[in-house]
Amino acid sequence: MGMAASAVRGNHSHTTWKHIVIIITTVLLFSAPSVCAQCRILRCNSDFVAATLELGVIGSGGKEGANAGYCSALRSYALCTQRTARACRGDLAYHSAVQGIEDLLIQHRCPKTGPTAQPRPLPQPPLSGDGCFYEKGFMQREGRAPEYLHCGVFGDPHIRTFNDEFQTCTVQGAWPLIDNQYMYIQATSTPTRGSSYTTILTKITVILKNWRECAELQIYQAELDNVPPAFVDGSVSSGDRRGHQSLRIHSHDPGRHAEIWATHIGTTLVVRQVGQSLSLSVRSPRAIVESYTPEQDLQLCVWGCPVSQRLEMPHAHPSTPAYSHCSSLLPVRDVYFQACLFDLQVTGDLNSSASAAAALEDARAMISDPDRVHLLTDRAGTNLPSLPVVLAFSVLAETLRHTISGPV
């Protein structure tokens, strides 16, 4: 009897790890750019795999506590998929994961309600003398400069995401642009005069969160015709450590421009008013940009605006005045040129084209690789999965279904 039970436990562990291997394979296959940028199923997959790595070693002995931990990890996995369900509608990897979770919950006799796996805490290396200088600390740890990402929001609004996707959005009201462990940035847009579907940025709110001894919480807020060169408490710097301020604000045109430096997180923010619209440009390290939790699942700078809120870019004939005007400002036919055309055709105001030109200048200043500055329209959208990838996933999904439903 004992030998039979041991054999069942060993086969149980082997089957569990077979499922995990399939999930890892799916993650690797679908981490290509063809996956919809809004759908966060890859993050759910990787969190589940990480949560079960240690349990796999413990669970090989068939202990009840290990199975309870595995059930907690499965419930967390299910919760993660529920939070990203709307963005993942129609995504093959997502629907396969949901079905796989259901099968695994049944196979391991896991209650659908109960405790979930605790989220992994973010690493916090001990602060050294340069602990409040993100770039210096990173170079000392990694031996190289950090990878910086750029997001720009301007005009109608148009959004260049951290992933170099470009979208024109019709979102109204307040929307989070960035929401992570270090900062929260929200933009408010309102309809343009005489239009019900085009909008402009009228308010930007920046919350820089408290971070150890480097920086205390600070709030910055800009509105149309009021881009102040100071935080809401009137200060222009914060976080004094060894004579250095972690947070500073500078302006070369008070009331219409402000630049915020957050050196403890290696981040630069530029807020402008161009014409009758605000704009925001961000340069931040990848590790900072990606320091969010599953609950922080709405960020326009990360995933862009919802599909239902996107507008198609118009086409203009080279002989039109709008085309000639934008060509004089922006000789390269990139996304900034397309944004210029869009804003000019919608508003009829020549001044509206200046927002695209200013956004391009910010991109030049924030992107170190000149070849990445001019984002061309054929690279700016979200690509649909190619047929070979879809077929490959179908084979994986079918393999997963037969593996899970087969005898244990």
mmCIF file of C-alpha atoms in Angstrom:
data_model
loop_
_atom_site.group_PDB
_atom_site.id
_atom_site.type_symbol
_atom_site.label_atom_id
_atom_site.label_comp_id
_atom_site.label_asym_id
_atom_site.label_seq_id
_atom_site.Cartn_x
_atom_site.Cartn_y
_atom_site.Cartn_z
ATOM 1 C CA MET A 1 0.000 0.000 0.000
ATOM 2 C CA GLY A 2 2.813 2.413 0.926
ATOM 3 C CA MET A 3 4.715 1.612 -2.273
ATOM 4 C CA ALA A 4 1.587 2.232 -4.341
ATOM 5 C CA ALA A 5 0.992 5.576 -2.645
ATOM 6 C CA SER A 6 4.627 6.558 -3.197
ATOM 7 C CA ALA A 7 4.363 5.671 -6.878
ATOM 8 C CA VAL A 8 1.220 7.767 -7.217
ATOM 9 C CA ARG A 9 2.933 10.719 -5.537
ATOM 10 C CA GLY A 10 5.953 10.396 -7.821
ATOM 11 C CA ASN A 11 3.756 10.268 -10.919
ATOM 12 C CA HIS A 12 1.761 13.257 -9.565
ATOM 13 C CA SER A 13 4.965 15.315 -9.254
ATOM 14 C CA HIS A 14 6.148 14.264 -12.717
ATOM 15 C CA THR A 15 2.832 15.283 -14.275
ATOM 16 C CA THR A 16 2.921 18.653 -12.491
ATOM 17 C CA TRP A 17 6.374 19.439 -13.831
ATOM 18 C CA LYS A 18 5.354 18.291 -17.300
ATOM 19 C CA HIS A 19 2.633 20.948 -17.236
ATOM 20 C CA ILE A 20 5.077 23.588 -16.020
ATOM 21 C CA VAL A 21 7.514 22.749 -18.820
ATOM 22 C CA ILE A 22 4.708 23.201 -21.359
ATOM 23 C CA ILE A 23 3.788 26.547 -19.816
ATOM 24 C CA ILE A 24 7.434 27.701 -19.948
ATOM 25 C CA THR A 25 7.598 26.666 -23.608
ATOM 26 C CA THR A 26 4.457 28.677 -24.304
ATOM 27 C CA VAL A 27 5.939 31.721 -22.542
ATOM 28 C CA LEU A 28 9.111 31.541 -24.609
ATOM 29 C CA LEU A 29 7.230 31.066 -27.863
ATOM 30 C CA PHE A 30 4.788 33.880 -27.281
ATOM 31 C CA SER A 31 7.174 36.453 -25.831
ATOM 32 C CA ALA A 32 7.638 37.700 -29.413
ATOM 33 C CA PRO A 33 6.299 41.161 -30.388
ATOM 34 C CA SER A 34 3.348 39.537 -32.157
ATOM 35 C CA VAL A 35 1.496 39.169 -28.831
ATOM 36 C CA CYS A 36 -0.926 42.003 -28.106
ATOM 37 C CA ALA A 37 0.869 44.556 -25.946
ATOM 38 C CA GLN A 38 -2.189 45.073 -23.714
ATOM 39 C CA CYS A 39 -2.703 41.418 -22.814
ATOM 40 C CA ARG A 40 -0.683 40.515 -19.719
ATOM 41 C CA ILE A 41 -0.989 36.744 -19.908
ATOM 42 C CA LEU A 42 2.800 36.394 -20.242
ATOM 43 C CA ARG A 43 3.231 38.165 -16.896
ATOM 44 C CA CYS A 44 0.648 35.822 -15.327
ATOM 45 C CA ASN A 45 2.465 32.802 -16.776
ATOM 46 C CA SER A 46 5.895 33.878 -15.530
ATOM 47 C CA ASP A 47 4.567 34.708 -12.038
ATOM 48 C CA PHE A 48 2.994 31.243 -11.794
ATOM 49 C CA VAL A 49 6.167 29.510 -12.933
ATOM 50 C CA ALA A 50 8.252 31.510 -10.430
ATOM 51 C CA ALA A 51 5.815 30.707 -7.603
ATOM 52 C CA THR A 52 5.968 26.966 -8.304
ATOM 53 C CA LEU A 53 9.710 26.518 -8.833
ATOM 54 C CA GLU A 54 10.464 26.017 -5.145
ATOM 55 C CA LEU A 55 7.268 24.012 -4.610
ATOM 56 C CA GLY A 56 8.372 21.544 -7.296
ATOM 57 C CA VAL A 57 11.387 20.516 -5.224
ATOM 58 C CA ILE A 58 9.418 20.270 -1.995
ATOM 59 C CA GLY A 59 6.414 18.645 -3.640
ATOM 60 C CA SER A 60 8.393 15.685 -4.956
ATOM 61 C CA GLY A 61 7.924 14.095 -1.568
ATOM 62 C CA GLY A 62 4.133 14.397 -1.836
ATOM 63 C CA LYS A 63 3.721 16.560 1.259
ATOM 64 C CA GLU A 64 0.284 17.982 1.905
ATOM 65 C CA GLY A 65 1.700 21.451 2.584
ATOM 66 C CA ALA A 66 3.344 21.542 -0.812
ATOM 67 C CA ASN A 67 0.036 20.715 -2.521
ATOM 68 C CA ALA A 68 -1.644 23.493 -0.532
ATOM 69 C CA GLY A 69 1.044 25.871 -1.742
ATOM 70 C CA TYR A 70 0.556 24.695 -5.310
ATOM 71 C CA CYS A 71 -3.198 25.306 -5.005
ATOM 72 C CA SER A 72 -2.492 28.827 -3.722
ATOM 73 C CA ALA A 73 -0.256 29.442 -6.733
ATOM 74 C CA LEU A 74 -3.006 28.169 -9.070
ATOM 75 C CA ARG A 75 -5.589 30.475 -7.468
ATOM 76 C CA SER A 76 -3.204 33.415 -7.874
ATOM 77 C CA TYR A 77 -2.713 32.400 -11.507
ATOM 78 C CA ALA A 78 -6.497 32.309 -12.013
ATOM 79 C CA LEU A 79 -6.897 35.713 -10.343
ATOM 80 C CA CYS A 80 -4.218 37.198 -12.593
ATOM 81 C CA THR A 81 -5.990 35.927 -15.713
ATOM 82 C CA GLN A 82 -9.289 37.381 -14.495
ATOM 83 C CA ARG A 83 -7.727 40.824 -14.107
ATOM 84 C CA THR A 84 -6.424 40.806 -17.657
ATOM 85 C CA ALA A 85 -9.473 39.103 -19.196
ATOM 86 C CA ARG A 86 -10.791 42.136 -21.064
ATOM 87 C CA ALA A 87 -7.450 42.999 -22.669
ATOM 88 C CA CYS A 88 -6.822 39.340 -23.596
ATOM 89 C CA ARG A 89 -10.161 38.702 -25.285
ATOM 90 C CA GLY A 90 -9.464 36.584 -28.376
ATOM 91 C CA ASP A 91 -5.842 35.876 -27.387
ATOM 92 C CA LEU A 92 -5.059 32.174 -27.891
ATOM 93 C CA ALA A 93 -2.406 32.005 -25.174
ATOM 94 C CA TYR A 94 -4.829 33.524 -22.679
ATOM 95 C CA HIS A 95 -7.727 31.162 -23.397
ATOM 96 C CA SER A 96 -5.415 28.139 -23.320
ATOM 97 C CA ALA A 97 -4.044 29.240 -19.934
ATOM 98 C CA VAL A 98 -7.565 29.679 -18.501
ATOM 99 C CA GLN A 99 -8.531 26.164 -19.612
ATOM 100 C CA GLY A 100 -5.271 24.747 -18.268
ATOM 101 C CA ILE A 101 -5.848 26.356 -14.870
ATOM 102 C CA GLU A 102 -9.343 24.871 -14.644
ATOM 103 C CA ASP A 103 -8.001 21.404 -15.434
ATOM 104 C CA LEU A 104 -5.145 21.701 -12.925
ATOM 105 C CA LEU A 105 -7.488 22.896 -10.153
ATOM 106 C CA ILE A 106 -9.648 19.798 -10.711
ATOM 107 C CA GLN A 107 -6.684 17.429 -11.023
ATOM 108 C CA HIS A 108 -5.095 18.601 -7.761
ATOM 109 C CA ARG A 109 -8.469 18.830 -5.979
ATOM 110 C CA CYS A 110 -7.883 22.513 -5.246
ATOM 111 C CA PRO A 111 -10.780 24.586 -3.870
ATOM 112 C CA LYS A 112 -11.469 27.568 -6.106
ATOM 113 C CA THR A 113 -11.617 29.822 -3.053
ATOM 114 C CA GLY A 114 -8.872 30.109 -0.476
ATOM 115 C CA PRO A 115 -5.523 31.774 0.134
ATOM 116 C CA THR A 116 -3.404 32.905 -2.802
ATOM 117 C CA ALA A 117 0.370 32.969 -3.188
ATOM 118 C CA GLN A 118 1.957 36.068 -1.710
ATOM 119 C CA PRO A 119 3.406 38.448 -4.337
ATOM 120 C CA ARG A 120 7.168 38.427 -4.630
ATOM 121 C CA PRO A 121 8.671 41.474 -2.880
ATOM 122 C CA LEU A 122 10.686 43.828 -5.037
ATOM 123 C CA PRO A 123 14.430 43.543 -4.401
ATOM 124 C CA GLN A 124 15.847 46.355 -2.277
ATOM 125 C CA PRO A 125 19.641 46.379 -2.287
ATOM 126 C CA PRO A 126 21.205 48.134 0.688
ATOM 127 C CA LEU A 127 21.874 51.806 0.066
ATOM 128 C CA SER A 128 25.482 52.789 -0.348
ATOM 129 C CA GLY A 129 26.978 56.233 -0.781
ATOM 130 C CA ASP A 130 25.548 56.348 -4.300
ATOM 131 C CA GLY A 131 22.279 54.644 -3.345
ATOM 132 C CA CYS A 132 20.235 57.705 -4.342
ATOM 133 C CA PHE A 133 21.952 57.939 -7.747
ATOM 134 C CA TYR A 134 20.169 55.291 -9.798
ATOM 135 C CA GLU A 135 22.529 55.272 -12.755
ATOM 136 C CA LYS A 136 25.716 55.158 -10.652
ATOM 137 C CA GLY A 137 24.336 52.392 -8.467
ATOM 138 C CA PHE A 138 23.208 50.386 -11.499
ATOM 139 C CA MET A 139 26.600 50.655 -13.174
ATOM 140 C CA GLN A 140 28.347 49.530 -9.984
ATOM 141 C CA ARG A 141 26.068 46.473 -9.717
ATOM 142 C CA GLU A 142 25.767 45.522 -13.385
ATOM 143 C CA GLY A 143 28.911 46.946 -14.951
ATOM 144 C CA ARG A 144 26.894 48.748 -17.641
ATOM 145 C CA ALA A 145 24.495 51.636 -18.078
ATOM 146 C CA PRO A 146 20.781 50.928 -17.566
ATOM 147 C CA GLU A 147 18.459 50.532 -20.547
ATOM 148 C CA TYR A 148 16.264 53.592 -20.815
ATOM 149 C CA LEU A 149 12.749 53.621 -22.277
ATOM 150 C CA HIS A 150 10.789 56.571 -23.644
ATOM 151 C CA CYS A 151 7.108 57.468 -23.640
ATOM 152 C CA GLY A 152 5.594 60.543 -25.237
ATOM 153 C CA VAL A 153 2.000 61.807 -25.001
ATOM 154 C CA PHE A 154 1.014 64.881 -27.005
ATOM 155 C CA GLY A 155 -1.526 66.446 -29.318
ATOM 156 C CA ASP A 156 -4.904 64.782 -29.821
ATOM 157 C CA PRO A 157 -3.531 62.830 -27.769
ATOM 158 C CA HIS A 158 -1.023 60.653 -29.551
ATOM 159 C CA ILE A 159 0.913 58.117 -27.506
ATOM 160 C CA ARG A 160 4.319 56.628 -28.168
ATOM 161 C CA THR A 161 4.512 53.807 -25.643
ATOM 162 C CA PHE A 162 7.574 52.439 -23.875
ATOM 163 C CA ASN A 163 7.336 49.539 -26.330
ATOM 164 C CA ASP A 164 7.613 51.900 -29.342
ATOM 165 C CA GLU A 165 4.015 51.468 -30.376
ATOM 166 C CA PHE A 166 2.221 54.562 -31.635
ATOM 167 C CA GLN A 167 -1.486 55.235 -31.223
ATOM 168 C CA THR A 168 -3.942 58.099 -31.509
ATOM 169 C CA CYS A 169 -6.560 57.903 -28.785
ATOM 170 C CA THR A 170 -10.000 59.317 -28.164
ATOM 171 C CA VAL A 171 -9.939 58.702 -24.408
ATOM 172 C CA GLN A 172 -11.818 61.215 -22.273
ATOM 173 C CA GLY A 173 -11.469 61.935 -18.592
ATOM 174 C CA ALA A 174 -8.609 60.899 -16.317
ATOM 175 C CA TRP A 175 -6.403 57.964 -17.380
ATOM 176 C CA PRO A 176 -3.204 56.593 -15.810
ATOM 177 C CA LEU A 177 -0.177 56.928 -18.061
ATOM 178 C CA ILE A 178 2.250 55.305 -15.596
ATOM 179 C CA ASP A 179 1.429 53.375 -12.435
ATOM 180 C CA ASN A 180 4.285 51.510 -10.757
ATOM 181 C CA GLN A 181 6.066 51.175 -7.431
ATOM 182 C CA TYR A 182 7.866 54.511 -7.773
ATOM 183 C CA MET A 183 5.500 56.930 -9.505
ATOM 184 C CA TYR A 184 1.956 57.498 -10.662
ATOM 185 C CA ILE A 185 1.212 59.803 -13.595
ATOM 186 C CA GLN A 186 -2.315 60.631 -14.680
ATOM 187 C CA ALA A 187 -3.495 62.624 -17.696
ATOM 188 C CA THR A 188 -6.907 64.221 -18.121
ATOM 189 C CA SER A 189 -8.252 64.812 -21.615
ATOM 190 C CA THR A 190 -11.343 66.703 -22.756
ATOM 191 C CA PRO A 191 -13.077 66.933 -26.143
ATOM 192 C CA THR A 192 -11.790 69.576 -28.491
ATOM 193 C CA ARG A 193 -14.069 72.440 -29.346
ATOM 194 C CA GLY A 194 -16.642 71.452 -31.972
ATOM 195 C CA SER A 195 -15.734 67.734 -31.895
ATOM 196 C CA SER A 196 -17.156 64.818 -29.954
ATOM 197 C CA TYR A 197 -14.417 62.270 -30.666
ATOM 198 C CA THR A 198 -11.109 64.159 -30.690
ATOM 199 C CA THR A 199 -9.577 65.185 -27.374
ATOM 200 C CA ILE A 200 -6.661 67.171 -25.958
ATOM 201 C CA LEU A 201 -4.666 66.912 -22.734
ATOM 202 C CA THR A 202 -5.823 69.533 -20.264
ATOM 203 C CA LYS A 203 -4.288 68.308 -16.987
ATOM 204 C CA ILE A 204 -1.285 66.218 -15.918
ATOM 205 C CA THR A 205 -0.742 64.962 -12.364
ATOM 206 C CA VAL A 206 2.545 63.402 -11.242
ATOM 207 C CA ILE A 207 2.953 61.594 -7.915
ATOM 208 C CA LEU A 208 6.530 60.646 -7.050
ATOM 209 C CA LYS A 209 6.312 58.149 -4.224
ATOM 210 C CA ASN A 210 8.353 58.028 -1.054
ATOM 211 C CA TRP A 211 11.422 55.839 -1.481
ATOM 212 C CA ARG A 212 13.488 54.991 1.583
ATOM 213 C CA GLU A 213 15.767 57.850 2.623
ATOM 214 C CA CYS A 214 16.189 59.185 -0.917
ATOM 215 C CA ALA A 215 12.872 60.923 -1.550
ATOM 216 C CA GLU A 216 9.678 61.859 0.216
ATOM 217 C CA LEU A 217 6.335 61.855 -1.558
ATOM 218 C CA GLN A 218 5.953 64.818 -3.907
ATOM 219 C CA ILE A 219 3.089 65.862 -6.171
ATOM 220 C CA TYR A 220 3.285 67.937 -9.323
ATOM 221 C CA GLN A 221 0.243 69.199 -11.215
ATOM 222 C CA ALA A 222 -0.050 71.121 -14.482
ATOM 223 C CA GLU A 223 -3.134 72.482 -16.238
ATOM 224 C CA LEU A 224 -3.752 74.448 -19.404
ATOM 225 C CA ASP A 225 -2.150 77.894 -19.105
ATOM 226 C CA ASN A 226 -0.563 76.884 -15.820
ATOM 227 C CA VAL A 227 2.568 74.707 -16.012
ATOM 228 C CA PRO A 228 4.215 75.675 -12.723
ATOM 229 C CA PRO A 229 7.988 75.407 -12.140
ATOM 230 C CA ALA A 230 7.413 73.885 -8.676
ATOM 231 C CA PHE A 231 5.697 71.048 -6.829
ATOM 232 C CA VAL A 232 2.252 71.659 -5.327
ATOM 233 C CA ASP A 233 3.847 72.529 -1.960
ATOM 234 C CA GLY A 234 5.856 75.309 -3.641
ATOM 235 C CA SER A 235 9.224 73.558 -3.396
ATOM 236 C CA VAL A 236 11.583 73.076 -6.338
ATOM 237 C CA SER A 237 13.697 70.290 -4.837
ATOM 238 C CA SER A 238 13.413 67.439 -2.357
ATOM 239 C CA GLY A 239 15.329 64.503 -0.926
ATOM 240 C CA ASP A 240 18.536 66.136 0.240
ATOM 241 C CA ARG A 241 21.264 63.528 0.765
ATOM 242 C CA ARG A 242 24.902 64.501 1.082
ATOM 243 C CA GLY A 243 24.252 67.825 -0.570
ATOM 244 C CA HIS A 244 22.380 66.298 -3.516
ATOM 245 C CA GLN A 245 18.640 66.598 -4.191
ATOM 246 C CA SER A 246 16.969 63.469 -5.534
ATOM 247 C CA LEU A 247 14.044 65.503 -6.927
ATOM 248 C CA ARG A 248 14.468 68.789 -8.784
ATOM 249 C CA ILE A 249 12.366 70.966 -11.076
ATOM 250 C CA HIS A 250 13.734 73.298 -13.724
ATOM 251 C CA SER A 251 11.931 75.530 -16.229
ATOM 252 C CA HIS A 252 13.214 77.645 -19.103
ATOM 253 C CA ASP A 253 9.683 78.968 -19.786
ATOM 254 C CA PRO A 254 7.701 79.185 -16.514
ATOM 255 C CA GLY A 255 4.006 78.649 -17.037
ATOM 256 C CA ARG A 256 4.508 76.608 -20.215
ATOM 257 C CA HIS A 257 7.383 74.210 -19.485
ATOM 258 C CA ALA A 258 8.691 72.182 -16.545
ATOM 259 C CA GLU A 259 11.345 69.478 -16.351
ATOM 260 C CA ILE A 260 11.458 67.128 -13.374
ATOM 261 C CA TRP A 261 14.591 65.127 -12.541
ATOM 262 C CA ALA A 262 14.202 62.143 -10.214
ATOM 263 C CA THR A 263 17.783 60.898 -9.983
ATOM 264 C CA HIS A 264 17.021 58.224 -7.359
ATOM 265 C CA ILE A 265 15.003 56.374 -10.021
ATOM 266 C CA GLY A 266 16.935 57.673 -13.046
ATOM 267 C CA THR A 267 13.826 59.304 -14.477
ATOM 268 C CA THR A 268 13.248 62.553 -16.377
ATOM 269 C CA LEU A 269 9.801 64.063 -17.002
ATOM 270 C CA VAL A 270 9.106 66.990 -19.327
ATOM 271 C CA VAL A 271 5.722 68.740 -19.202
ATOM 272 C CA ARG A 272 4.891 71.331 -21.852
ATOM 273 C CA GLN A 273 2.039 73.406 -23.105
ATOM 274 C CA VAL A 274 2.131 73.681 -26.892
ATOM 275 C CA GLY A 275 -0.730 75.661 -28.349
ATOM 276 C CA GLN A 276 -3.895 74.707 -26.490
ATOM 277 C CA SER A 277 -2.761 71.280 -25.328
ATOM 278 C CA LEU A 278 -0.405 69.811 -22.750
ATOM 279 C CA SER A 279 2.202 67.173 -23.489
ATOM 280 C CA LEU A 280 4.386 64.798 -21.465
ATOM 281 C CA SER A 281 7.683 63.121 -22.296
ATOM 282 C CA VAL A 282 9.245 60.478 -20.043
ATOM 283 C CA ARG A 283 12.652 58.813 -19.936
ATOM 284 C CA SER A 284 12.934 56.035 -17.372
ATOM 285 C CA PRO A 285 14.982 52.835 -16.847
ATOM 286 C CA ARG A 286 13.364 49.571 -17.873
ATOM 287 C CA ALA A 287 13.554 48.202 -14.314
ATOM 288 C CA ILE A 288 11.595 51.201 -13.012
ATOM 289 C CA VAL A 289 9.014 51.047 -15.818
ATOM 290 C CA GLU A 290 8.413 47.344 -15.192
ATOM 291 C CA SER A 291 8.122 47.584 -11.389
ATOM 292 C CA TYR A 292 4.347 47.162 -11.320
ATOM 293 C CA THR A 293 2.027 44.545 -9.823
ATOM 294 C CA PRO A 294 -0.891 42.687 -11.479
ATOM 295 C CA GLU A 295 -3.265 45.213 -9.904
ATOM 296 C CA GLN A 296 -1.551 48.066 -11.778
ATOM 297 C CA ASP A 297 -2.901 46.808 -15.087
ATOM 298 C CA LEU A 298 -3.948 50.058 -16.782
ATOM 299 C CA GLN A 299 -1.047 52.196 -18.020
ATOM 300 C CA LEU A 300 -1.283 53.981 -21.352
ATOM 301 C CA CYS A 301 2.487 54.448 -21.560
ATOM 302 C CA VAL A 302 2.974 50.687 -21.200
ATOM 303 C CA TRP A 303 0.116 49.100 -23.162
ATOM 304 C CA GLY A 304 -1.380 52.037 -25.035
ATOM 305 C CA CYS A 305 -5.030 52.998 -24.988
ATOM 306 C CA PRO A 306 -7.844 50.421 -25.189
ATOM 307 C CA VAL A 307 -8.560 49.172 -28.702
ATOM 308 C CA SER A 308 -12.049 50.701 -28.634
ATOM 309 C CA GLN A 309 -10.510 54.124 -27.934
ATOM 310 C CA ARG A 310 -8.052 54.197 -30.844
ATOM 311 C CA LEU A 311 -8.429 56.326 -33.961
ATOM 312 C CA GLU A 312 -7.082 55.632 -37.426
ATOM 313 C CA MET A 313 -4.490 58.056 -38.771
ATOM 314 C CA PRO A 314 -5.770 60.012 -41.794
ATOM 315 C CA HIS A 315 -4.132 60.094 -45.199
ATOM 316 C CA ALA A 316 -3.405 63.424 -46.884
ATOM 317 C CA HIS A 317 -2.467 64.049 -50.488
ATOM 318 C CA PRO A 318 0.975 65.665 -50.956
ATOM 319 C CA SER A 319 -0.685 68.594 -52.693
ATOM 320 C CA THR A 320 -2.739 69.634 -49.636
ATOM 321 C CA PRO A 321 -1.696 72.627 -47.480
ATOM 322 C CA ALA A 322 -1.574 70.390 -44.387
ATOM 323 C CA TYR A 323 0.909 68.029 -46.045
ATOM 324 C CA SER A 324 3.109 70.928 -47.175
ATOM 325 C CA HIS A 325 3.045 72.564 -43.745
ATOM 326 C CA CYS A 326 3.930 69.375 -41.847
ATOM 327 C CA SER A 327 6.641 68.554 -44.373
ATOM 328 C CA SER A 328 8.329 71.871 -43.657
ATOM 329 C CA LEU A 329 8.365 71.109 -39.923
ATOM 330 C CA LEU A 330 9.017 67.368 -40.041
ATOM 331 C CA PRO A 331 10.872 66.207 -43.175
ATOM 332 C CA VAL A 332 10.900 62.516 -42.133
ATOM 333 C CA ARG A 333 7.609 60.727 -42.858
ATOM 334 C CA ASP A 334 7.418 59.115 -39.435
ATOM 335 C CA VAL A 335 4.721 58.931 -36.768
ATOM 336 C CA TYR A 336 5.360 62.528 -35.717
ATOM 337 C CA PHE A 337 4.669 63.648 -39.282
ATOM 338 C CA GLN A 338 1.442 61.602 -39.266
ATOM 339 C CA ALA A 339 0.455 63.141 -35.918
ATOM 340 C CA CYS A 340 1.083 66.609 -37.347
ATOM 341 C CA LEU A 341 -1.226 65.850 -40.270
ATOM 342 C CA PHE A 342 -3.918 64.486 -37.961
ATOM 343 C CA ASP A 343 -3.918 67.461 -35.578
ATOM 344 C CA LEU A 344 -3.850 69.991 -38.385
ATOM 345 C CA GLN A 345 -6.707 68.363 -40.285
ATOM 346 C CA VAL A 346 -8.837 67.986 -37.162
ATOM 347 C CA THR A 347 -8.307 71.449 -35.718
ATOM 348 C CA GLY A 348 -7.477 73.535 -38.771
ATOM 349 C CA ASP A 349 -5.067 75.429 -36.513
ATOM 350 C CA LEU A 350 -1.478 75.729 -37.755
ATOM 351 C CA ASN A 351 -0.280 76.073 -34.150
ATOM 352 C CA SER A 352 -1.494 72.540 -33.362
ATOM 353 C CA SER A 353 1.291 71.088 -35.499
ATOM 354 C CA ALA A 354 3.907 72.396 -33.069
ATOM 355 C CA SER A 355 3.102 69.675 -30.510
ATOM 356 C CA ALA A 356 4.424 66.947 -32.830
ATOM 357 C CA ALA A 357 7.609 68.910 -33.475
ATOM 358 C CA ALA A 358 8.168 69.435 -29.726
ATOM 359 C CA ALA A 359 7.517 65.741 -29.017
ATOM 360 C CA LEU A 360 10.105 64.801 -31.638
ATOM 361 C CA GLU A 361 12.679 67.099 -30.018
ATOM 362 C CA ASP A 362 12.019 65.442 -26.647
ATOM 363 C CA ALA A 363 12.432 62.014 -28.239
ATOM 364 C CA ARG A 364 15.781 63.072 -29.705
ATOM 365 C CA ALA A 365 16.931 64.203 -26.270
ATOM 366 C CA MET A 366 15.695 61.083 -24.465
ATOM 367 C CA ILE A 367 16.541 58.262 -26.904
ATOM 368 C CA SER A 368 20.269 57.586 -27.115
ATOM 369 C CA ASP A 369 20.064 55.543 -30.337
ATOM 370 C CA PRO A 370 19.379 57.938 -33.261
ATOM 371 C CA ASP A 371 18.000 55.064 -35.366
ATOM 372 C CA ARG A 372 15.133 54.601 -32.881
ATOM 373 C CA VAL A 373 14.005 58.230 -32.789
ATOM 374 C CA HIS A 374 12.044 58.311 -36.038
ATOM 375 C CA LEU A 375 9.410 55.664 -35.477
ATOM 376 C CA LEU A 376 8.075 54.706 -38.892
ATOM 377 C CA THR A 377 4.407 53.870 -39.307
ATOM 378 C CA ASP A 378 5.061 50.299 -40.474
ATOM 379 C CA ARG A 379 6.788 49.577 -37.137
ATOM 380 C CA ALA A 380 4.491 51.563 -34.885
ATOM 381 C CA GLY A 381 1.394 49.365 -34.669
ATOM 382 C CA THR A 382 0.638 46.154 -32.890
ATOM 383 C CA ASN A 383 1.252 43.301 -35.290
ATOM 384 C CA LEU A 384 -1.222 40.423 -35.497
ATOM 385 C CA PRO A 385 0.161 36.944 -34.855
ATOM 386 C CA SER A 386 1.553 35.320 -37.970
ATOM 387 C CA LEU A 387 0.017 32.090 -39.286
ATOM 388 C CA PRO A 388 3.012 29.877 -38.315
ATOM 389 C CA VAL A 389 2.862 31.177 -34.736
ATOM 390 C CA VAL A 390 -0.887 30.567 -34.527
ATOM 391 C CA LEU A 391 -0.480 27.018 -35.847
ATOM 392 C CA ALA A 392 2.413 26.335 -33.467
ATOM 393 C CA PHE A 393 0.330 27.506 -30.545
ATOM 394 C CA SER A 394 -2.609 25.338 -31.628
ATOM 395 C CA VAL A 395 -0.326 22.301 -31.481
ATOM 396 C CA LEU A 396 0.917 23.317 -28.008
ATOM 397 C CA ALA A 397 -2.625 23.925 -26.751
ATOM 398 C CA GLU A 398 -3.796 20.538 -28.018
ATOM 399 C CA THR A 399 -0.787 18.851 -26.413
ATOM 400 C CA LEU A 400 -1.550 20.581 -23.117
ATOM 401 C CA ARG A 401 -5.211 19.516 -23.264
ATOM 402 C CA HIS A 402 -4.401 15.846 -23.917
ATOM 403 C CA THR A 403 -1.631 15.822 -21.292
ATOM 404 C CA ILE A 404 -3.843 17.227 -18.566
ATOM 405 C CA SER A 405 -6.932 15.174 -19.413
ATOM 406 C CA GLY A 406 -4.960 11.919 -19.718
ATOM 407 C CA PRO A 407 -4.536 9.394 -16.884
ATOM 408 C CA VAL A 408 -2.313 10.417 -13.972
#
